[in-house]
Short mmCIF file of C-alpha atoms and ligand atoms in Angstrom, two decimals:
data_model
loop_
_atom_site.label_atom_id
_atom_site.label_comp_id
_atom_site.label_asym_id
_atom_site.label_seq_id
_atom_site.Cartn_x
_atom_site.Cartn_y
_atom_site.Cartn_z
CA MET A 1 121.22 -103.83 218.02
CA ALA A 2 117.67 -102.16 218.56
CA GLU A 3 119.13 -99.70 220.59
CA MET A 4 121.71 -98.63 217.92
CA ASP A 5 118.97 -98.20 215.59
CA LEU A 6 117.13 -95.91 217.81
CA PHE A 7 120.28 -93.62 217.90
CA ALA A 8 120.35 -93.87 214.27
CA ASP A 9 117.10 -92.70 213.74
CA GLU A 10 117.44 -89.83 216.39
CA ARG A 11 120.31 -88.63 214.82
CA ALA A 12 118.85 -88.81 211.30
CA ALA A 13 115.93 -87.14 212.49
CA ASP A 14 118.08 -84.09 214.03
CA LEU A 15 120.29 -83.89 211.07
CA ALA A 16 117.05 -83.16 209.08
CA GLU A 17 115.67 -80.62 211.22
CA ALA A 18 119.37 -78.98 211.39
CA GLU A 19 119.21 -78.93 207.50
CA LYS A 20 115.76 -77.44 207.30
CA LEU A 21 116.53 -74.83 209.90
CA ARG A 22 119.68 -73.83 207.97
CA ARG A 23 117.34 -73.60 204.60
CA GLU A 24 114.82 -71.41 206.69
CA ILE A 25 117.32 -69.26 208.40
CA ARG A 26 119.32 -68.74 204.77
CA HIS A 27 116.11 -67.78 203.40
CA ASN A 28 115.23 -65.27 206.19
CA GLU A 29 118.71 -63.78 206.00
CA TYR A 30 118.36 -63.30 202.22
CA LEU A 31 115.00 -61.61 202.56
CA TYR A 32 116.43 -59.46 205.50
CA TYR A 33 119.88 -58.58 204.21
CA VAL A 34 119.55 -58.59 200.60
CA LEU A 35 115.76 -57.76 199.78
CA ASP A 36 115.73 -55.41 202.88
CA ALA A 37 112.12 -57.04 203.27
CA PRO A 38 111.83 -59.32 206.38
CA GLU A 39 109.05 -61.62 207.03
CA ILE A 40 109.84 -62.88 210.59
CA THR A 41 110.58 -61.16 213.80
CA ASP A 42 114.10 -60.78 215.14
CA ALA A 43 112.97 -63.04 217.92
CA GLU A 44 111.85 -65.72 215.61
CA TYR A 45 115.12 -65.58 213.72
CA ASP A 46 116.86 -65.70 216.71
CA ARG A 47 115.01 -68.84 218.28
CA MET A 48 115.93 -70.60 214.75
CA MET A 49 119.62 -69.82 215.33
CA VAL A 50 119.62 -71.23 219.08
CA ARG A 51 117.86 -74.32 218.16
CA LEU A 52 120.22 -74.98 215.29
CA ARG A 53 123.26 -74.31 217.38
CA GLU A 54 121.74 -76.74 219.95
CA LEU A 55 121.65 -79.40 217.31
CA GLU A 56 124.81 -78.82 215.85
CA ALA A 57 126.50 -78.84 219.04
CA ARG A 58 125.34 -82.63 219.34
CA TYR A 59 126.92 -83.50 216.06
CA PRO A 60 129.88 -81.36 215.70
CA ASP A 61 131.28 -83.51 212.85
CA SER A 62 128.47 -82.96 210.78
CA ILE A 63 128.40 -79.00 210.63
CA PRO A 64 128.67 -77.78 206.80
CA ALA A 65 131.00 -74.74 206.25
CA ASP A 66 127.89 -72.84 204.82
CA SER A 67 125.82 -73.31 207.83
CA PRO A 68 124.44 -69.98 209.01
CA THR A 69 126.48 -70.50 212.50
CA GLN A 70 129.58 -70.80 210.65
CA ARG A 71 129.98 -66.90 209.56
CA VAL A 72 131.91 -65.87 211.96
CA GLY A 73 134.69 -68.94 212.45
CA GLY A 74 138.44 -68.90 212.79
CA ARG A 75 140.90 -66.68 215.17
CA ALA A 76 142.38 -63.46 214.67
CA SER A 77 145.59 -63.82 212.32
CA SER A 78 148.66 -61.64 212.33
CA GLN A 79 148.60 -60.71 208.51
CA PHE A 80 146.67 -60.93 205.76
CA THR A 81 148.04 -63.20 203.00
CA GLU A 82 148.53 -62.31 199.19
CA VAL A 83 146.02 -63.65 196.44
CA ARG A 84 146.60 -63.01 192.86
CA HIS A 85 143.28 -61.96 191.26
CA LEU A 86 142.13 -64.17 188.28
CA GLU A 87 141.61 -61.28 186.00
CA PRO A 88 143.08 -57.90 187.32
CA LEU A 89 140.46 -55.78 189.16
CA LEU A 90 140.26 -52.80 186.92
CA SER A 91 139.35 -49.29 188.40
CA LEU A 92 137.52 -46.39 186.50
CA GLY A 93 138.60 -43.19 184.81
CA ASN A 94 136.53 -40.09 186.05
CA VAL A 95 134.25 -37.46 184.07
CA PHE A 96 132.79 -34.43 185.87
CA SER A 97 130.45 -32.98 183.15
CA ALA A 98 127.89 -33.72 180.64
CA GLU A 99 130.54 -32.56 177.93
CA GLU A 100 133.19 -35.08 179.18
CA LEU A 101 130.20 -37.85 179.10
CA ARG A 102 129.52 -37.19 175.43
CA ALA A 103 133.54 -37.21 174.76
CA PHE A 104 133.40 -40.75 176.55
CA ASP A 105 130.47 -41.85 174.21
CA GLU A 106 132.48 -40.43 171.08
CA ARG A 107 135.62 -42.53 172.10
CA VAL A 108 133.62 -45.63 172.84
CA ARG A 109 131.66 -45.21 169.26
CA SER A 110 134.91 -44.37 167.45
CA GLY A 111 136.35 -47.71 168.80
CA LEU A 112 133.80 -49.67 167.34
CA SER A 113 133.15 -50.33 163.78
CA ALA A 114 131.19 -47.39 162.23
CA GLY A 115 127.24 -47.15 162.98
CA SER A 116 127.59 -49.74 165.71
CA LYS A 117 124.51 -49.29 168.08
CA VAL A 118 125.76 -48.83 171.60
CA GLU A 119 123.54 -49.50 174.61
CA TYR A 120 124.72 -48.34 178.20
CA VAL A 121 124.16 -49.53 181.69
CA MET A 122 123.67 -46.98 184.27
CA GLU A 123 124.57 -47.77 188.02
CA PRO A 124 124.98 -46.04 191.26
CA LYS A 125 128.94 -45.88 191.94
CA ILE A 126 128.62 -46.88 195.61
CA ASP A 127 131.14 -45.64 197.92
CA GLY A 128 133.13 -48.45 199.69
CA LEU A 129 135.82 -50.74 198.47
CA ALA A 130 136.00 -53.14 195.69
CA CYS A 131 136.26 -57.13 196.42
CA SER A 132 136.17 -60.11 194.38
CA LEU A 133 134.50 -62.81 195.57
CA ILE A 134 135.46 -66.67 194.09
CA TYR A 135 132.80 -69.30 194.16
CA GLU A 136 133.93 -72.74 193.14
CA ASN A 137 131.00 -75.29 192.46
CA GLY A 138 128.74 -72.78 194.30
CA LYS A 139 130.55 -72.40 197.53
CA LEU A 140 132.31 -68.96 198.38
CA VAL A 141 136.00 -70.20 198.66
CA ARG A 142 138.03 -66.90 198.78
CA ALA A 143 137.42 -63.19 198.75
CA ALA A 144 140.15 -60.45 198.28
CA THR A 145 140.56 -56.80 197.91
CA ARG A 146 141.70 -54.96 195.04
CA GLY A 147 145.42 -54.32 196.41
CA ASP A 148 147.41 -53.03 193.31
CA GLY A 149 144.61 -54.69 191.03
CA VAL A 150 146.68 -57.85 190.21
CA VAL A 151 147.47 -59.12 193.76
CA GLY A 152 145.07 -58.30 196.63
CA GLU A 153 144.69 -59.15 200.36
CA ASN A 154 142.81 -62.56 201.17
CA VAL A 155 139.86 -61.40 203.54
CA THR A 156 138.12 -64.30 203.06
CA ALA A 157 137.26 -64.82 206.94
CA ASN A 158 136.08 -61.34 207.31
CA VAL A 159 133.93 -61.30 204.05
CA ARG A 160 132.06 -64.65 205.27
CA THR A 161 130.64 -62.61 208.25
CA ILE A 162 129.04 -60.02 205.77
CA ARG A 163 125.32 -61.49 205.56
CA SER A 164 124.19 -60.11 202.34
CA ILE A 165 126.92 -62.27 200.77
CA PRO A 166 125.87 -65.90 200.04
CA LEU A 167 128.19 -68.42 201.25
CA THR A 168 126.58 -70.91 198.68
CA LEU A 169 124.87 -69.39 195.60
CA LYS A 170 121.15 -69.83 195.21
CA VAL A 171 121.16 -71.76 191.98
CA PRO A 172 117.58 -72.72 191.23
CA GLU A 173 116.89 -76.31 191.14
CA GLY A 174 117.48 -78.08 188.00
CA GLU A 175 120.08 -75.28 186.64
CA ALA A 176 123.69 -76.23 186.45
CA VAL A 177 126.04 -74.86 189.23
CA PRO A 178 128.87 -72.92 187.77
CA GLU A 179 132.28 -74.61 188.38
CA LEU A 180 133.89 -70.87 188.70
CA LEU A 181 132.61 -67.54 189.44
CA ASP A 182 134.36 -64.32 190.10
CA VAL A 183 131.75 -62.09 191.42
CA ARG A 184 132.93 -58.32 191.77
CA GLY A 185 131.36 -55.61 193.81
CA GLU A 186 131.51 -53.14 196.67
CA VAL A 187 131.93 -53.79 200.36
CA TYR A 188 130.31 -50.58 202.27
CA MET A 189 128.80 -49.52 205.35
CA PRO A 190 125.16 -48.37 205.60
CA ARG A 191 124.91 -44.55 206.88
CA GLN A 192 122.97 -45.74 209.92
CA ALA A 193 125.60 -48.37 210.86
CA PHE A 194 128.36 -45.73 210.40
CA MET A 195 126.64 -43.14 212.57
CA ARG A 196 126.34 -45.80 215.26
CA LEU A 197 129.74 -47.04 214.92
CA ASN A 198 131.04 -43.19 215.10
CA GLU A 199 128.74 -42.68 218.14
CA GLN A 200 130.24 -45.57 220.03
CA ARG A 201 134.01 -44.68 219.32
CA ALA A 202 133.37 -41.16 220.49
CA GLU A 203 132.00 -42.24 223.44
CA ARG A 204 134.87 -44.60 224.15
CA GLY A 205 137.16 -41.64 223.27
CA GLU A 206 138.45 -43.61 220.19
CA SER A 207 139.05 -41.73 217.00
CA GLU A 208 135.97 -41.48 214.46
CA PHE A 209 136.09 -42.66 210.89
CA ALA A 210 135.87 -39.66 208.42
CA ASN A 211 133.15 -41.39 206.17
CA PRO A 212 131.39 -44.61 205.74
CA ARG A 213 134.25 -45.68 203.15
CA ASN A 214 136.78 -45.23 205.57
CA ALA A 215 134.90 -47.24 207.92
CA ALA A 216 134.09 -49.90 205.57
CA ALA A 217 137.97 -50.27 204.90
CA GLY A 218 138.80 -49.99 208.09
CA SER A 219 136.23 -52.88 209.28
CA LEU A 220 137.13 -55.18 206.37
CA ARG A 221 141.01 -54.93 207.14
CA GLN A 222 140.44 -56.34 210.54
CA LEU A 223 142.58 -59.27 211.69
CA ASP A 224 139.91 -60.44 214.04
CA PRO A 225 136.89 -61.55 211.87
CA GLN A 226 134.70 -61.21 214.96
CA VAL A 227 135.37 -57.40 214.75
CA THR A 228 134.30 -57.30 211.13
CA ALA A 229 131.36 -59.19 211.89
CA SER A 230 130.16 -56.45 214.49
CA ARG A 231 130.35 -53.69 211.96
CA SER A 232 127.34 -54.30 209.80
CA LEU A 233 128.92 -54.26 206.29
CA SER A 234 127.19 -55.09 203.08
CA PHE A 235 128.00 -55.79 199.69
CA PHE A 236 126.53 -54.63 196.12
CA ALA A 237 127.54 -56.85 193.22
CA TYR A 238 128.23 -54.98 190.24
CA TYR A 239 130.23 -57.01 187.76
CA LEU A 240 130.76 -61.04 186.87
CA VAL A 241 133.71 -62.00 185.34
CA GLY A 242 134.85 -65.11 183.28
CA GLU A 243 132.97 -68.33 182.85
CA GLY A 244 129.36 -67.00 184.39
CA ALA A 245 129.37 -63.58 182.52
CA GLN A 246 126.47 -63.16 180.08
CA PRO A 247 126.40 -61.64 176.81
CA LYS A 248 125.03 -58.52 178.08
CA HIS A 249 126.28 -56.81 181.25
CA SER A 250 122.75 -56.36 182.29
CA GLU A 251 121.86 -59.93 182.14
CA SER A 252 125.12 -60.44 184.43
CA LEU A 253 123.47 -58.26 186.66
CA ALA A 254 120.17 -60.03 186.80
CA LEU A 255 121.91 -63.24 187.10
CA LEU A 256 123.66 -62.00 190.34
CA ALA A 257 120.45 -61.25 191.77
CA ARG A 258 119.00 -64.71 190.90
CA TYR A 259 122.22 -66.12 192.83
CA GLY A 260 121.22 -64.24 195.79
CA PHE A 261 123.33 -61.41 195.51
CA LYS A 262 122.61 -57.81 196.19
CA VAL A 263 122.30 -55.84 193.09
CA SER A 264 121.32 -52.21 193.02
CA GLU A 265 117.86 -51.71 192.41
CA ASN A 266 118.65 -48.47 190.62
CA TYR A 267 120.63 -49.63 187.46
CA LYS A 268 119.05 -48.69 184.02
CA VAL A 269 119.56 -49.70 180.59
CA VAL A 270 119.78 -46.56 178.45
CA GLU A 271 119.88 -46.48 174.71
CA ASN A 272 121.99 -43.45 173.99
CA ILE A 273 124.25 -40.69 175.82
CA ASP A 274 121.32 -38.49 176.10
CA GLU A 275 119.44 -40.89 178.10
CA ALA A 276 122.52 -41.20 180.27
CA ILE A 277 122.88 -37.81 180.95
CA LYS A 278 119.18 -37.72 181.86
CA TYR A 279 120.15 -40.69 184.44
CA ILE A 280 122.73 -38.88 186.07
CA GLY A 281 120.32 -35.90 186.96
CA ASP A 282 117.59 -38.23 187.94
CA PHE A 283 119.68 -40.10 190.18
CA ASN A 284 121.41 -37.23 191.96
CA GLU A 285 117.80 -36.52 193.59
CA LEU A 286 117.22 -40.27 194.28
CA ARG A 287 120.66 -40.55 195.74
CA GLN A 288 120.21 -38.21 198.57
CA GLY A 289 117.43 -40.52 200.33
CA LEU A 290 119.42 -44.12 199.75
CA SER A 291 120.37 -46.03 203.04
CA TYR A 292 124.21 -45.87 201.76
CA ASP A 293 126.46 -43.30 200.36
CA THR A 294 127.26 -42.94 196.53
CA ASP A 295 129.70 -40.38 194.93
CA GLY A 296 128.65 -40.74 191.35
CA ALA A 297 127.28 -42.96 188.76
CA VAL A 298 128.87 -45.52 186.52
CA ILE A 299 128.57 -45.66 182.71
CA LYS A 300 129.13 -49.20 181.22
CA VAL A 301 128.74 -50.51 177.65
CA ASN A 302 126.12 -53.10 177.92
CA ASP A 303 127.32 -55.70 175.24
CA VAL A 304 130.15 -57.85 176.40
CA TYR A 305 131.69 -58.29 172.78
CA GLN A 306 131.84 -54.34 172.37
CA GLN A 307 133.46 -54.39 175.93
CA ARG A 308 136.25 -56.90 174.84
CA ILE A 309 136.90 -54.97 171.63
CA LEU A 310 137.70 -51.91 173.33
CA GLY A 311 139.69 -53.27 175.97
CA ALA A 312 141.54 -51.08 178.63
CA THR A 313 143.94 -48.58 179.09
CA GLY A 314 146.28 -49.07 182.08
CA LYS A 315 143.79 -49.60 184.98
CA ASP A 316 140.79 -48.32 183.39
CA PRO A 317 138.58 -49.97 181.07
CA ARG A 318 137.63 -48.08 177.77
CA TRP A 319 133.90 -49.06 177.78
CA ALA A 320 133.04 -47.69 181.42
CA THR A 321 133.74 -44.67 183.15
CA ALA A 322 132.53 -42.77 186.21
CA TYR A 323 130.57 -39.57 186.52
CA LYS A 324 131.28 -37.98 189.68
CA TYR A 325 128.92 -35.54 191.33
CA PRO A 326 130.50 -32.16 192.79
CA PRO A 327 130.66 -32.25 196.85
CA GLU A 328 127.98 -30.43 198.38
CA GLN A 329 129.05 -27.62 200.45
CA ALA A 330 127.57 -24.28 202.03
CA GLU A 331 128.46 -21.33 203.73
CA THR A 332 127.32 -20.30 206.96
CA THR A 333 127.98 -18.71 210.42
CA LEU A 334 129.20 -20.44 213.49
CA GLU A 335 126.93 -18.72 216.17
CA ASP A 336 128.06 -21.12 219.03
CA ILE A 337 129.45 -24.17 220.04
CA ASP A 338 127.09 -26.61 222.18
CA TRP A 339 129.04 -28.84 224.60
CA ARG A 340 127.11 -32.56 225.47
CA VAL A 341 128.03 -35.15 227.76
CA GLY A 342 127.60 -38.53 226.48
CA ARG A 343 126.63 -41.82 228.23
CA THR A 344 130.23 -42.21 229.01
CA GLY A 345 131.04 -38.68 230.41
CA VAL A 346 132.74 -37.52 227.09
CA LEU A 347 131.77 -33.84 226.13
CA THR A 348 131.33 -33.50 222.52
CA PRO A 349 131.53 -30.10 220.95
CA THR A 350 128.82 -29.27 218.19
CA ALA A 351 128.33 -26.29 216.11
CA VAL A 352 125.63 -24.03 216.16
CA LEU A 353 124.87 -22.57 212.99
CA THR A 354 122.75 -20.17 211.10
CA PRO A 355 120.29 -22.56 209.31
CA VAL A 356 121.55 -23.01 205.62
CA LYS A 357 120.27 -25.53 203.00
CA LEU A 358 122.48 -28.22 201.72
CA SER A 359 121.81 -31.50 199.68
CA GLY A 360 117.96 -31.04 200.16
CA SER A 361 117.78 -30.19 203.88
CA VAL A 362 118.35 -27.58 206.30
CA ILE A 363 121.37 -27.79 208.43
CA SER A 364 121.69 -25.93 211.89
CA ARG A 365 124.19 -27.99 213.78
CA ALA A 366 127.44 -29.66 212.65
CA THR A 367 129.93 -31.97 214.18
CA LEU A 368 133.15 -30.76 215.52
CA HIS A 369 134.34 -33.83 216.77
CA ASN A 370 136.71 -32.78 219.78
CA GLU A 371 139.03 -30.06 221.03
CA ASP A 372 141.93 -31.02 218.47
CA PHE A 373 139.68 -30.51 215.53
CA ILE A 374 138.71 -27.14 216.82
CA ARG A 375 142.45 -25.99 217.27
CA ALA A 376 143.63 -27.61 213.93
CA LYS A 377 141.14 -25.96 211.82
CA ASP A 378 141.37 -22.48 214.40
CA ILE A 379 137.73 -22.38 214.50
CA ARG A 380 136.19 -19.28 216.27
CA ILE A 381 132.83 -18.13 217.29
CA GLY A 382 131.49 -15.88 214.81
CA ASP A 383 133.42 -17.24 211.91
CA ARG A 384 132.12 -17.80 208.40
CA VAL A 385 132.54 -21.50 207.86
CA VAL A 386 132.10 -24.00 204.99
CA ILE A 387 130.18 -27.05 205.80
CA ASN A 388 129.81 -30.34 203.78
CA LYS A 389 128.20 -33.67 204.44
CA ALA A 390 131.01 -35.91 205.64
CA GLY A 391 130.22 -39.23 204.27
CA GLU A 392 127.13 -37.50 202.59
CA ILE A 393 125.22 -37.60 205.47
CA ILE A 394 126.52 -35.96 208.83
CA PRO A 395 127.45 -32.10 208.24
CA GLU A 396 130.81 -31.29 209.09
CA VAL A 397 132.64 -28.04 209.42
CA LEU A 398 135.25 -28.25 206.49
CA ARG A 399 136.91 -25.17 207.11
CA VAL A 400 136.77 -21.27 208.06
CA VAL A 401 136.74 -18.80 205.60
CA ALA A 402 139.33 -16.61 207.13
CA GLU A 403 139.40 -13.85 204.72
CA LYS A 404 135.93 -12.94 205.76
CA ARG A 405 136.98 -12.37 209.48
CA THR A 406 135.69 -8.97 210.95
CA GLY A 407 138.03 -9.26 214.11
CA ASP A 408 134.95 -9.76 216.32
CA GLU A 409 135.23 -13.38 216.24
CA LYS A 410 135.74 -14.85 219.64
CA GLU A 411 138.26 -17.67 220.71
CA VAL A 412 136.48 -21.27 221.54
CA GLU A 413 136.42 -21.60 225.32
CA ILE A 414 137.18 -25.23 226.11
CA PRO A 415 134.83 -26.04 228.97
CA ASN A 416 136.75 -27.13 232.50
CA VAL A 417 133.79 -27.99 234.06
CA CYS A 418 130.95 -30.45 233.19
CA PRO A 419 127.99 -28.58 231.34
CA GLU A 420 125.58 -30.85 233.23
CA CYS A 421 126.80 -31.04 236.81
CA GLY A 422 129.41 -28.44 237.18
CA TRP A 423 132.43 -30.93 238.13
CA ARG A 424 135.90 -30.72 236.73
CA VAL A 425 136.60 -32.11 233.38
CA GLU A 426 139.81 -33.79 232.16
CA ARG A 427 141.83 -35.10 229.20
CA GLN A 428 143.71 -38.39 229.77
CA GLY A 429 146.85 -39.11 228.02
CA GLU A 430 146.87 -39.26 224.33
CA GLU A 431 143.02 -39.14 224.33
CA ALA A 432 141.37 -36.52 222.32
CA ALA A 433 138.01 -36.74 224.44
CA ILE A 434 137.43 -34.53 227.53
CA ARG A 435 135.68 -36.26 230.14
CA CYS A 436 133.52 -35.41 233.27
CA THR A 437 135.29 -36.64 236.43
CA ASN A 438 131.93 -37.04 238.41
CA PRO A 439 130.91 -40.81 238.55
CA HIS A 440 127.47 -39.64 239.38
CA CYS A 441 127.15 -36.98 236.66
CA PRO A 442 123.35 -36.90 235.85
CA ALA A 443 124.26 -36.96 232.03
CA LEU A 444 125.76 -40.25 232.54
CA GLY A 445 122.40 -41.59 234.02
CA ARG A 446 120.11 -39.67 231.41
CA GLU A 447 122.16 -40.84 228.46
CA GLY A 448 122.70 -44.14 229.88
CA LEU A 449 119.28 -44.85 230.34
CA ILE A 450 118.26 -43.40 226.61
CA HIS A 451 121.04 -45.78 225.54
CA PHE A 452 119.59 -48.90 227.66
CA VAL A 453 115.86 -48.75 226.31
CA SER A 454 117.18 -48.07 222.67
CA ARG A 455 117.51 -50.51 219.76
CA ASP A 456 120.96 -51.19 220.45
CA ALA A 457 120.41 -52.49 223.84
CA MET A 458 116.92 -53.56 225.37
CA ASN A 459 114.84 -52.28 222.29
CA ILE A 460 112.00 -51.34 224.75
CA ASP A 461 109.14 -50.09 222.39
CA GLY A 462 107.61 -46.89 222.60
CA CYS A 463 110.13 -45.75 225.12
CA GLY A 464 112.54 -43.07 223.58
CA PRO A 465 114.56 -40.10 224.67
CA SER A 466 111.56 -38.00 225.56
CA VAL A 467 109.69 -40.57 227.70
CA ILE A 468 113.04 -41.24 229.76
CA ASN A 469 113.57 -37.46 229.94
CA ALA A 470 109.82 -36.97 231.31
CA LEU A 471 110.22 -40.16 233.66
CA LEU A 472 113.66 -38.50 235.11
CA ASP A 473 112.00 -34.95 235.63
CA ALA A 474 109.08 -36.53 237.34
CA GLY A 475 111.71 -38.55 239.73
CA LEU A 476 109.92 -41.70 238.77
CA VAL A 477 113.22 -43.72 237.58
CA ARG A 478 116.80 -43.01 238.76
CA ASP A 479 118.39 -46.08 236.91
CA ALA A 480 117.66 -48.86 234.40
CA ALA A 481 116.53 -51.02 237.55
CA ASP A 482 113.65 -48.52 238.24
CA LEU A 483 112.23 -49.03 234.74
CA TYR A 484 111.02 -52.43 235.91
CA SER A 485 109.27 -51.40 239.01
CA LEU A 486 107.04 -48.79 237.24
CA ARG A 487 103.60 -49.04 237.71
CA LYS A 488 100.58 -47.93 235.10
CA GLU A 489 99.44 -45.28 237.75
CA ASP A 490 102.70 -43.87 237.66
CA LEU A 491 103.00 -43.58 233.64
CA LEU A 492 99.28 -42.07 233.71
CA LYS A 493 100.75 -39.13 235.65
CA LEU A 494 102.93 -38.23 232.81
CA GLU A 495 101.76 -35.69 229.80
S1 IVH B 1 132.66 -51.45 187.76
C1 IVH B 1 135.86 -52.92 185.10
N1 IVH B 1 130.59 -50.41 189.15
O1 IVH B 1 134.62 -47.38 191.98
C2 IVH B 1 134.89 -52.68 186.07
N2 IVH B 1 132.62 -50.17 190.06
O2 IVH B 1 136.25 -45.44 191.13
C3 IVH B 1 135.28 -51.83 187.28
N3 IVH B 1 132.54 -48.78 192.22
O3 IVH B 1 136.98 -49.70 191.56
C4 IVH B 1 134.39 -51.42 188.19
N4 IVH B 1 130.30 -48.79 192.23
O4 IVH B 1 135.61 -49.97 193.46
C5 IVH B 1 132.01 -50.43 189.02
N5 IVH B 1 128.62 -49.93 190.10
C6 IVH B 1 129.84 -49.96 190.03
C7 IVH B 1 130.78 -49.20 191.11
C8 IVH B 1 132.24 -49.43 191.15
C9 IVH B 1 131.55 -48.56 193.07
C10 IVH B 1 133.89 -48.61 192.45
C11 IVH B 1 134.97 -49.76 192.43
C12 IVH B 1 135.88 -49.07 191.39
C13 IVH B 1 135.96 -47.59 191.72
C14 IVH B 1 136.45 -46.92 190.67
#
């Protein structure tokens, strides 16, 4: 009997410790993924997760579904099931100028009783894909893509892997937990994650995503949640439907933030259309520096009662519309093509351009992806080319201005030897990539070492590409193992 008690005590202590860890981990995930303001190191976070997994392994029957360890669960399925939305997922009409915005404001005011005061909420238009999240009694039970607006795809297992989405609402103690909440928002891929993903794909000879929106859509529609989990997706909440909705949209946004969702810090309540137009100009400056893509601003009538009176036409509400910024493009000359070898031996072409200003920065290089891209666009050296920012961040050659050709342009020569080591290169089967065939190509070593010390791998502080280059040039390292036998005297010899 005494022995039984001992076990019971130990079990109770373990379960209490596990619950405490879950609370701490959730709180720190909120600080990191939602507020972007971590208070602990990655190592401390990892230690808590390891301990929690250890405790949960002892009592597998007592693991709650909303434990931070349970984000990636379930196995790959063969297809997505259909879900009927509680209320249709509306889309938005578009406007492209201040005049059209004023016309929108006129339509809104003429739809309401004469002299009504109309307040608007201005928000960034996030470039991702719409998603509806259903919370029952505070727990995330279902997530669905828009689909045709009435019926979407059930992507719950994938959405659970997005760490800025709470599995349980953060309802302050003493406050009622809403029975049913339908949170709408945008799943998106931050620019950095997008660039990293494309780099990895290029090195593996896989096709790159054209922009972060396509990457987000492709990542959310993965049949294996494990893949989605590896893709660093995030979520901005921008609309609350049904029971939880507040009388003012801005109050719903504030409530969503309190429940633990990421809500754009750039939304603003404005008093009239002039202020709305000013916001659009100001936000155009601001959005260049954001860590995610926006393709416009959304204007919404703040008063939900007024929203109801206005209603919708087909798929678009009459109380909201999207202002789309014109895509930024610039024309310049393609002076040369630089072929570089990545750490997996793939040769990637980069356009060397006459420097030109685009979206507030000076651009002198643009990606050309691979040989097929160059052929499809019939790109020649010396061409005048139009560049834009694919996914708003990486410049890409959009097209050649063929009418400006002088006849002096030169065909692009696809290398048949590696620019690093001179060995033969080859294209295999259906692959778009050209690879160096030398298993000992120095680029493999250099690029491989740069990757090895980078944040994605061993995360060695203070050791970036220039240090690796210096170490290689000085003959101090040849491979990753050599990094661990470096002595202080060796390093002091370097610049
Ligand atoms: S509101 C009825 N707000 O843009 C409300 N949509 O082009 C409908 N989007 O379908 C949506 N940012 O996927 C809203 N702040 C924002 C948004 C936003 C991005 C997306 C959403 C929508 C599409 C329309």
